[in-house]
PDB file of C-alpha atoms and ligand atoms in Angstrom:
ATOM      1  CA  MET A  15     114.605 147.065 195.879  1.00  0.00           C
ATOM      2  CA  LYS A  16     117.023 144.764 197.628  1.00  0.00           C
ATOM      3  CA  ILE A  17     120.649 145.366 196.667  1.00  0.00           C
ATOM      4  CA  PHE A  18     122.290 141.931 196.483  1.00  0.00           C
ATOM      5  CA  LYS A  19     125.325 142.843 194.405  1.00  0.00           C
ATOM      6  CA  SER A  20     127.336 145.989 193.809  1.00  0.00           C
ATOM      7  CA  GLU A  21     130.665 145.903 192.050  1.00  0.00           C
ATOM      8  CA  PHE A  22     133.154 148.427 190.750  1.00  0.00           C
ATOM      9  CA  ILE A  23     133.583 147.967 187.013  1.00  0.00           C
ATOM     10  CA  LYS A  24     135.912 150.720 185.813  1.00  0.00           C
ATOM     11  CA  SER A  25     137.038 154.327 185.884  1.00  0.00           C
ATOM     12  CA  SER A  26     137.037 156.122 182.552  1.00  0.00           C
ATOM     13  CA  ASN A  27     138.444 159.474 181.517  1.00  0.00           C
ATOM     14  CA  ASN A  28     136.276 159.656 178.425  1.00  0.00           C
ATOM     15  CA  TYR A  29     132.747 158.587 177.559  1.00  0.00           C
ATOM     16  CA  LYS A  30     134.204 156.442 174.759  1.00  0.00           C
ATOM     17  CA  ASN A  31     136.000 154.248 177.310  1.00  0.00           C
ATOM     18  CA  CYS A  32     132.914 153.662 179.439  1.00  0.00           C
ATOM     19  CA  PRO A  33     131.522 150.099 179.749  1.00  0.00           C
ATOM     20  CA  GLN A  34     129.370 149.087 176.790  1.00  0.00           C
ATOM     21  CA  ASP A  35     127.034 146.728 178.620  1.00  0.00           C
ATOM     22  CA  ASN A  36     123.827 148.250 177.352  1.00  0.00           C
ATOM     23  CA  LEU A  37     122.416 148.565 180.883  1.00  0.00           C
ATOM     24  CA  PRO A  38     120.539 151.627 182.209  1.00  0.00           C
ATOM     25  CA  GLU A  39     122.736 154.193 183.942  1.00  0.00           C
ATOM     26  CA  TYR A  40     121.977 156.455 186.903  1.00  0.00           C
ATOM     27  CA  ALA A  41     124.551 159.205 187.347  1.00  0.00           C
ATOM     28  CA  PHE A  42     125.339 161.282 190.439  1.00  0.00           C
ATOM     29  CA  ILE A  43     126.516 164.823 189.904  1.00  0.00           C
ATOM     30  CA  GLY A  44     126.951 167.943 192.015  1.00  0.00           C
ATOM     31  CA  ARG A  45     129.489 170.258 193.588  1.00  0.00           C
ATOM     32  CA  SER A  46     132.650 168.731 195.043  1.00  0.00           C
ATOM     33  CA  ASN A  47     132.163 167.470 198.583  1.00  0.00           C
ATOM     34  CA  VAL A  48     128.350 167.501 198.363  1.00  0.00           C
ATOM     35  CA  GLY A  49     128.341 163.778 199.159  1.00  0.00           C
ATOM     36  CA  LYS A  50     127.928 161.974 195.813  1.00  0.00           C
ATOM     37  CA  SER A  51     130.195 159.039 196.620  1.00  0.00           C
ATOM     38  CA  SER A  52     128.827 158.770 200.174  1.00  0.00           C
ATOM     39  CA  LEU A  53     125.241 158.668 198.908  1.00  0.00           C
ATOM     40  CA  LEU A  54     126.079 155.977 196.360  1.00  0.00           C
ATOM     41  CA  ASN A  55     127.685 153.897 199.123  1.00  0.00           C
ATOM     42  CA  MET A  56     124.674 154.418 201.383  1.00  0.00           C
ATOM     43  CA  LEU A  57     122.299 153.261 198.634  1.00  0.00           C
ATOM     44  CA  VAL A  58     124.213 150.019 198.115  1.00  0.00           C
ATOM     45  CA  ASN A  59     125.017 149.523 201.797  1.00  0.00           C
ATOM     46  CA  ASN A  60     128.759 149.417 201.256  1.00  0.00           C
ATOM     47  CA  LYS A  61     130.829 152.203 202.788  1.00  0.00           C
ATOM     48  CA  LYS A  62     133.895 151.195 200.824  1.00  0.00           C
ATOM     49  CA  LEU A  63     132.532 150.890 197.302  1.00  0.00           C
ATOM     50  CA  SER A  64     133.253 154.439 196.110  1.00  0.00           C
ATOM     51  CA  LYS A  65     136.084 156.391 197.708  1.00  0.00           C
ATOM     52  CA  THR A  66     135.006 159.387 199.807  1.00  0.00           C
ATOM     53  CA  SER A  67     137.009 162.171 201.423  1.00  0.00           C
ATOM     54  CA  SER A  68     136.517 165.189 203.654  1.00  0.00           C
ATOM     55  CA  LYS A  69     138.583 167.115 201.092  1.00  0.00           C
ATOM     56  CA  PRO A  70     136.844 168.155 197.850  1.00  0.00           C
ATOM     57  CA  GLY A  71     138.101 166.777 194.545  1.00  0.00           C
ATOM     58  CA  LYS A  72     138.291 163.093 195.496  1.00  0.00           C
ATOM     59  CA  THR A  73     136.441 161.611 192.521  1.00  0.00           C
ATOM     60  CA  LYS A  74     138.285 162.541 189.322  1.00  0.00           C
ATOM     61  CA  LEU A  75     136.984 160.108 186.710  1.00  0.00           C
ATOM     62  CA  ILE A  76     133.735 158.589 185.449  1.00  0.00           C
ATOM     63  CA  ASN A  77     133.226 155.580 187.729  1.00  0.00           C
ATOM     64  CA  HIS A  78     130.863 152.775 186.767  1.00  0.00           C
ATOM     65  CA  PHE A  79     129.435 150.448 189.422  1.00  0.00           C
ATOM     66  CA  LYS A  80     127.254 147.549 188.335  1.00  0.00           C
ATOM     67  CA  ILE A  81     124.284 146.972 190.638  1.00  0.00           C
ATOM     68  CA  ASN A  82     122.340 143.683 190.884  1.00  0.00           C
ATOM     69  CA  ASN A  83     123.753 142.745 187.453  1.00  0.00           C
ATOM     70  CA  SER A  84     121.069 144.971 185.986  1.00  0.00           C
ATOM     71  CA  PHE A  85     121.985 148.665 186.022  1.00  0.00           C
ATOM     72  CA  PHE A  86     124.878 151.055 186.627  1.00  0.00           C
ATOM     73  CA  PHE A  87     125.449 153.731 189.210  1.00  0.00           C
ATOM     74  CA  VAL A  88     127.850 156.293 187.768  1.00  0.00           C
ATOM     75  CA  ASP A  89     129.838 158.379 190.239  1.00  0.00           C
ATOM     76  CA  LEU A  90     131.142 161.570 188.653  1.00  0.00           C
ATOM     77  CA  PRO A  91     133.687 164.183 189.721  1.00  0.00           C
ATOM     78  CA  GLY A  92     132.276 167.312 191.323  1.00  0.00           C
ATOM     79  CA  TYR A  93     131.937 170.622 189.560  1.00  0.00           C
ATOM     80  CA  GLY A  94     132.756 174.022 190.979  1.00  0.00           C
ATOM     81  CA  TRP A  95     135.691 173.119 193.172  1.00  0.00           C
ATOM     82  CA  ALA A  96     137.244 176.518 193.785  1.00  0.00           C
ATOM     83  CA  LYS A  97     140.696 175.267 194.729  1.00  0.00           C
ATOM     84  CA  SER A  98     141.353 173.362 191.528  1.00  0.00           C
ATOM     85  CA  SER A  99     142.885 175.209 188.609  1.00  0.00           C
ATOM     86  CA  LYS A 100     140.659 176.782 185.990  1.00  0.00           C
ATOM     87  CA  LYS A 101     142.121 174.458 183.370  1.00  0.00           C
ATOM     88  CA  GLU A 102     141.376 171.381 185.492  1.00  0.00           C
ATOM     89  CA  ARG A 103     137.814 172.517 186.154  1.00  0.00           C
ATOM     90  CA  ARG A 104     137.233 173.153 182.474  1.00  0.00           C
ATOM     91  CA  SER A 105     138.528 169.727 181.455  1.00  0.00           C
ATOM     92  CA  TRP A 106     136.424 167.943 184.143  1.00  0.00           C
ATOM     93  CA  LEU A 107     133.342 169.840 183.111  1.00  0.00           C
ATOM     94  CA  LYS A 108     133.955 168.927 179.486  1.00  0.00           C
ATOM     95  CA  MET A 109     134.441 165.259 180.397  1.00  0.00           C
ATOM     96  CA  ILE A 110     131.235 165.223 182.464  1.00  0.00           C
ATOM     97  CA  LYS A 111     129.120 167.112 179.966  1.00  0.00           C
ATOM     98  CA  THR A 112     130.322 164.985 177.042  1.00  0.00           C
ATOM     99  CA  TYR A 113     129.547 161.809 178.968  1.00  0.00           C
ATOM    100  CA  LEU A 114     126.081 163.090 179.907  1.00  0.00           C
ATOM    101  CA  THR A 115     125.154 164.123 176.384  1.00  0.00           C
ATOM    102  CA  LYS A 116     126.679 161.138 174.540  1.00  0.00           C
ATOM    103  CA  SER A 117     125.800 158.251 176.821  1.00  0.00           C
ATOM    104  CA  GLN A 118     123.126 156.162 175.122  1.00  0.00           C
ATOM    105  CA  LYS A 119     121.894 154.447 178.257  1.00  0.00           C
ATOM    106  CA  LEU A 120     121.578 157.310 180.696  1.00  0.00           C
ATOM    107  CA  SER A 121     118.217 156.845 182.435  1.00  0.00           C
ATOM    108  CA  LEU A 122     118.474 159.630 184.965  1.00  0.00           C
ATOM    109  CA  VAL A 123     120.883 162.144 186.471  1.00  0.00           C
ATOM    110  CA  PHE A 124     120.655 162.893 190.166  1.00  0.00           C
ATOM    111  CA  ILE A 125     121.888 166.390 190.958  1.00  0.00           C
ATOM    112  CA  LEU A 126     123.000 166.494 194.560  1.00  0.00           C
ATOM    113  CA  ILE A 127     122.597 169.699 196.543  1.00  0.00           C
ATOM    114  CA  ASP A 128     123.865 170.359 200.062  1.00  0.00           C
ATOM    115  CA  ILE A 129     120.682 171.267 201.967  1.00  0.00           C
ATOM    116  CA  ARG A 130     122.624 173.814 204.078  1.00  0.00           C
ATOM    117  CA  ILE A 131     123.710 175.926 201.103  1.00  0.00           C
ATOM    118  CA  PRO A 132     121.468 178.467 199.320  1.00  0.00           C
ATOM    119  CA  PRO A 133     120.829 177.961 195.572  1.00  0.00           C
ATOM    120  CA  GLN A 134     124.128 178.280 193.732  1.00  0.00           C
ATOM    121  CA  LYS A 135     124.495 179.589 190.199  1.00  0.00           C
ATOM    122  CA  VAL A 136     126.584 176.592 189.194  1.00  0.00           C
ATOM    123  CA  ASP A 137     123.861 174.129 190.290  1.00  0.00           C
ATOM    124  CA  LEU A 138     121.099 176.031 188.522  1.00  0.00           C
ATOM    125  CA  GLU A 139     123.225 176.281 185.380  1.00  0.00           C
ATOM    126  CA  PHE A 140     123.816 172.548 185.477  1.00  0.00           C
ATOM    127  CA  LEU A 141     120.134 171.879 185.928  1.00  0.00           C
ATOM    128  CA  ASN A 142     119.384 174.075 182.929  1.00  0.00           C
ATOM    129  CA  PHE A 143     122.075 172.312 180.902  1.00  0.00           C
ATOM    130  CA  LEU A 144     120.381 168.960 181.577  1.00  0.00           C
ATOM    131  CA  GLY A 145     116.963 170.377 180.801  1.00  0.00           C
ATOM    132  CA  PHE A 146     118.199 171.919 177.574  1.00  0.00           C
ATOM    133  CA  ASN A 147     119.631 168.553 176.520  1.00  0.00           C
ATOM    134  CA  LYS A 148     116.419 166.755 177.542  1.00  0.00           C
ATOM    135  CA  ILE A 149     118.247 164.569 180.034  1.00  0.00           C
ATOM    136  CA  PRO A 150     115.912 163.312 182.799  1.00  0.00           C
ATOM    137  CA  VAL A 151     116.897 164.810 186.112  1.00  0.00           C
ATOM    138  CA  SER A 152     116.001 164.533 189.753  1.00  0.00           C
ATOM    139  CA  ILE A 153     117.398 166.397 192.763  1.00  0.00           C
ATOM    140  CA  ILE A 154     118.704 164.896 195.989  1.00  0.00           C
ATOM    141  CA  PHE A 155     119.393 167.190 198.930  1.00  0.00           C
ATOM    142  CA  THR A 156     122.241 165.814 201.035  1.00  0.00           C
ATOM    143  CA  LYS A 157     123.499 166.118 204.626  1.00  0.00           C
ATOM    144  CA  MET A 158     120.068 166.718 206.149  1.00  0.00           C
ATOM    145  CA  ASP A 159     121.397 165.363 209.454  1.00  0.00           C
ATOM    146  CA  LYS A 160     123.186 168.697 209.835  1.00  0.00           C
ATOM    147  CA  LEU A 161     120.024 170.835 210.047  1.00  0.00           C
ATOM    148  CA  ASN A 162     116.777 170.903 211.981  1.00  0.00           C
ATOM    149  CA  LYS A 163     113.482 170.058 210.317  1.00  0.00           C
ATOM    150  CA  ALA A 164     112.236 173.637 209.957  1.00  0.00           C
ATOM    151  CA  THR A 165     115.423 174.856 208.283  1.00  0.00           C
ATOM    152  CA  ILE A 166     115.409 171.856 205.952  1.00  0.00           C
ATOM    153  CA  GLU A 167     111.872 172.720 204.800  1.00  0.00           C
ATOM    154  CA  LYS A 168     112.732 176.414 204.449  1.00  0.00           C
ATOM    155  CA  ASN A 169     115.838 175.720 202.342  1.00  0.00           C
ATOM    156  CA  LYS A 170     114.056 173.154 200.201  1.00  0.00           C
ATOM    157  CA  THR A 171     111.216 175.582 199.467  1.00  0.00           C
ATOM    158  CA  LYS A 172     113.710 178.313 198.593  1.00  0.00           C
ATOM    159  CA  PHE A 173     115.397 176.042 196.097  1.00  0.00           C
ATOM    160  CA  GLU A 174     112.100 174.948 194.546  1.00  0.00           C
ATOM    161  CA  LYS A 175     111.058 178.582 194.126  1.00  0.00           C
ATOM    162  CA  GLU A 176     114.329 179.336 192.351  1.00  0.00           C
ATOM    163  CA  ILE A 177     113.826 176.368 190.002  1.00  0.00           C
ATOM    164  CA  LEU A 178     110.257 177.397 189.199  1.00  0.00           C
ATOM    165  CA  GLN A 179     111.485 180.725 187.871  1.00  0.00           C
ATOM    166  CA  LYS A 180     112.774 178.835 184.816  1.00  0.00           C
ATOM    167  CA  TRP A 181     111.059 175.464 184.882  1.00  0.00           C
ATOM    168  CA  GLU A 182     107.356 174.748 184.418  1.00  0.00           C
ATOM    169  CA  SER A 183     107.458 172.162 187.164  1.00  0.00           C
ATOM    170  CA  SER A 184     110.080 171.108 189.642  1.00  0.00           C
ATOM    171  CA  PRO A 185     111.976 167.852 189.109  1.00  0.00           C
ATOM    172  CA  THR A 186     111.318 165.167 191.730  1.00  0.00           C
ATOM    173  CA  LEU A 187     113.093 166.126 194.943  1.00  0.00           C
ATOM    174  CA  PHE A 188     114.518 163.810 197.611  1.00  0.00           C
ATOM    175  CA  LEU A 189     115.939 164.531 201.044  1.00  0.00           C
ATOM    176  CA  SER A 190     118.833 162.384 202.201  1.00  0.00           C
ATOM    177  CA  SER A 191     121.533 161.768 204.754  1.00  0.00           C
ATOM    178  CA  ALA A 192     124.287 159.284 203.995  1.00  0.00           C
ATOM    179  CA  LYS A 193     125.307 159.469 207.638  1.00  0.00           C
ATOM    180  CA  GLU A 194     121.887 158.548 208.987  1.00  0.00           C
ATOM    181  CA  LYS A 195     120.785 156.476 205.999  1.00  0.00           C
ATOM    182  CA  ILE A 196     117.800 158.663 205.225  1.00  0.00           C
ATOM    183  CA  GLY A 197     116.158 158.676 201.797  1.00  0.00           C
ATOM    184  CA  ARG A 198     117.434 155.250 200.802  1.00  0.00           C
ATOM    185  CA  ASP A 199     114.070 153.513 200.218  1.00  0.00           C
ATOM    186  CA  GLU A 200     112.551 156.488 198.395  1.00  0.00           C
ATOM    187  CA  ILE A 201     115.482 156.814 195.984  1.00  0.00           C
ATOM    188  CA  LEU A 202     115.757 153.057 195.352  1.00  0.00           C
ATOM    189  CA  ASN A 203     111.997 152.774 194.753  1.00  0.00           C
ATOM    190  CA  TYR A 204     112.203 155.613 192.261  1.00  0.00           C
ATOM    191  CA  ILE A 205     114.990 153.802 190.409  1.00  0.00           C
ATOM    192  CA  THR A 206     112.990 150.550 190.460  1.00  0.00           C
ATOM    193  CA  ASP A 207     110.028 152.324 188.863  1.00  0.00           C
ATOM    194  CA  ILE A 208     112.219 153.703 186.080  1.00  0.00           C
ATOM    195  CA  ASN A 209     113.914 150.333 185.514  1.00  0.00           C
ATOM    196  CA  ASN A 210     110.487 148.677 185.287  1.00  0.00           C
ATOM    197  CA  SER A 211     109.256 151.252 182.810  1.00  0.00           C
ATOM    198  CA  ILE A 212     112.233 150.498 180.536  1.00  0.00           C
ATOM    199  CA  ASN A 213     111.766 146.701 180.569  1.00  0.00           C
TER     200      ASN A 213
HETATM  201  P1  GTP B  29     134.046 164.723 195.286  1.00  0.00           P
HETATM  202  O1  GTP B  29     134.300 163.312 194.868  1.00  0.00           O
HETATM  203  O2  GTP B  29     135.265 165.394 195.800  1.00  0.00           O
HETATM  204  O3  GTP B  29     133.357 165.516 194.238  1.00  0.00           O
HETATM  205  O4  GTP B  29     133.076 164.709 196.586  1.00  0.00           O
HETATM  206  P2  GTP B  29     131.718 163.887 196.845  1.00  0.00           P
HETATM  207  O5  GTP B  29     130.570 164.706 196.399  1.00  0.00           O
HETATM  208  O6  GTP B  29     131.819 162.504 196.294  1.00  0.00           O
HETATM  209  O7  GTP B  29     131.663 163.835 198.456  1.00  0.00           O
HETATM  210  P3  GTP B  29     132.013 162.626 199.433  1.00  0.00           P
HETATM  211  O8  GTP B  29     130.986 161.557 199.348  1.00  0.00           O
HETATM  212  O9  GTP B  29     133.440 162.243 199.256  1.00  0.00           O
HETATM  213  O10 GTP B  29     131.766 163.335 200.851  1.00  0.00           O
HETATM  214  C1  GTP B  29     132.402 164.549 201.212  1.00  0.00           C
HETATM  215  C2  GTP B  29     132.374 164.710 202.720  1.00  0.00           C
HETATM  216  O11 GTP B  29     131.031 164.903 203.183  1.00  0.00           O
HETATM  217  C3  GTP B  29     132.896 163.496 203.512  1.00  0.00           C
HETATM  218  O12 GTP B  29     133.607 163.970 204.631  1.00  0.00           O
HETATM  219  C4  GTP B  29     131.626 162.772 203.929  1.00  0.00           C
HETATM  220  O13 GTP B  29     131.782 162.015 205.120  1.00  0.00           O
HETATM  221  C5  GTP B  29     130.675 163.942 204.167  1.00  0.00           C
HETATM  222  N1  GTP B  29     129.269 163.555 203.960  1.00  0.00           N
HETATM  223  C6  GTP B  29     128.734 163.028 202.851  1.00  0.00           C
HETATM  224  N2  GTP B  29     127.414 162.819 202.996  1.00  0.00           N
HETATM  225  C7  GTP B  29     127.104 163.202 204.246  1.00  0.00           C
HETATM  226  C8  GTP B  29     125.884 163.235 205.014  1.00  0.00           C
HETATM  227  O14 GTP B  29     124.797 162.851 204.568  1.00  0.00           O
HETATM  228  N3  GTP B  29     125.969 163.757 206.286  1.00  0.00           N
HETATM  229  C9  GTP B  29     127.126 164.199 206.820  1.00  0.00           C
HETATM  230  N4  GTP B  29     127.103 164.705 208.052  1.00  0.00           N
HETATM  231  N5  GTP B  29     128.290 164.191 206.132  1.00  0.00           N
HETATM  232  C10 GTP B  29     128.283 163.695 204.870  1.00  0.00           C
HETATM  233 MG1   MG B  30     133.208 161.628 195.096  1.00  0.00          MG
END
């Protein structure tokens, strides 16, 4: 898919305030600092579209970006940011989970996982939450530029094994690096296929 247009539409603090354009939505979720906003920018070839930061907790609202006038990318705040207050974490989680369960046009949720970090309880819980709510999910490993090939494979296999303890089959997995623009074609092709199956 060629990205010819990507525009910020709005930030919402509640699913009720989200754009009502009736277009398919692809949401990016994962722990703070995993690289959600960076990946979104890499996919659309615009480093400045969604704000990124080396400090966790940058994205705080539900951000809708309209792509090629035909679908939305939705950048979400991270979960599991240890330095935020418990109250803040709880209210973000509620905002995210309500959006994910109420949104009528959610086509797919990408859970982003830092390839360097072993399976985390919070990620597996989130994956189970999506499964329980029958929300289509796919996993994108991020920051693969930081590891060698063998370690990437080892960590990916470890994660898959963990998933298969609860799931009958693993969701589709992608490897990516926003820094080195890896995974872009695979992820965009996957989205194209889903968009085509809707129309
Ligand atoms: P929150 O909005 O706080 O939840 O974070 P986020 O998941 O949106 O992360 P963000 O995209 O802001 O990136 C966090 C940090 O990781 C930044 O310093 C990015 O430059 C860095 N980063 C993101 N993706 C990659 C990657 O693929 N490779 C490398 N080396 N660094 C990355
Ligand atoms: Mg972000």
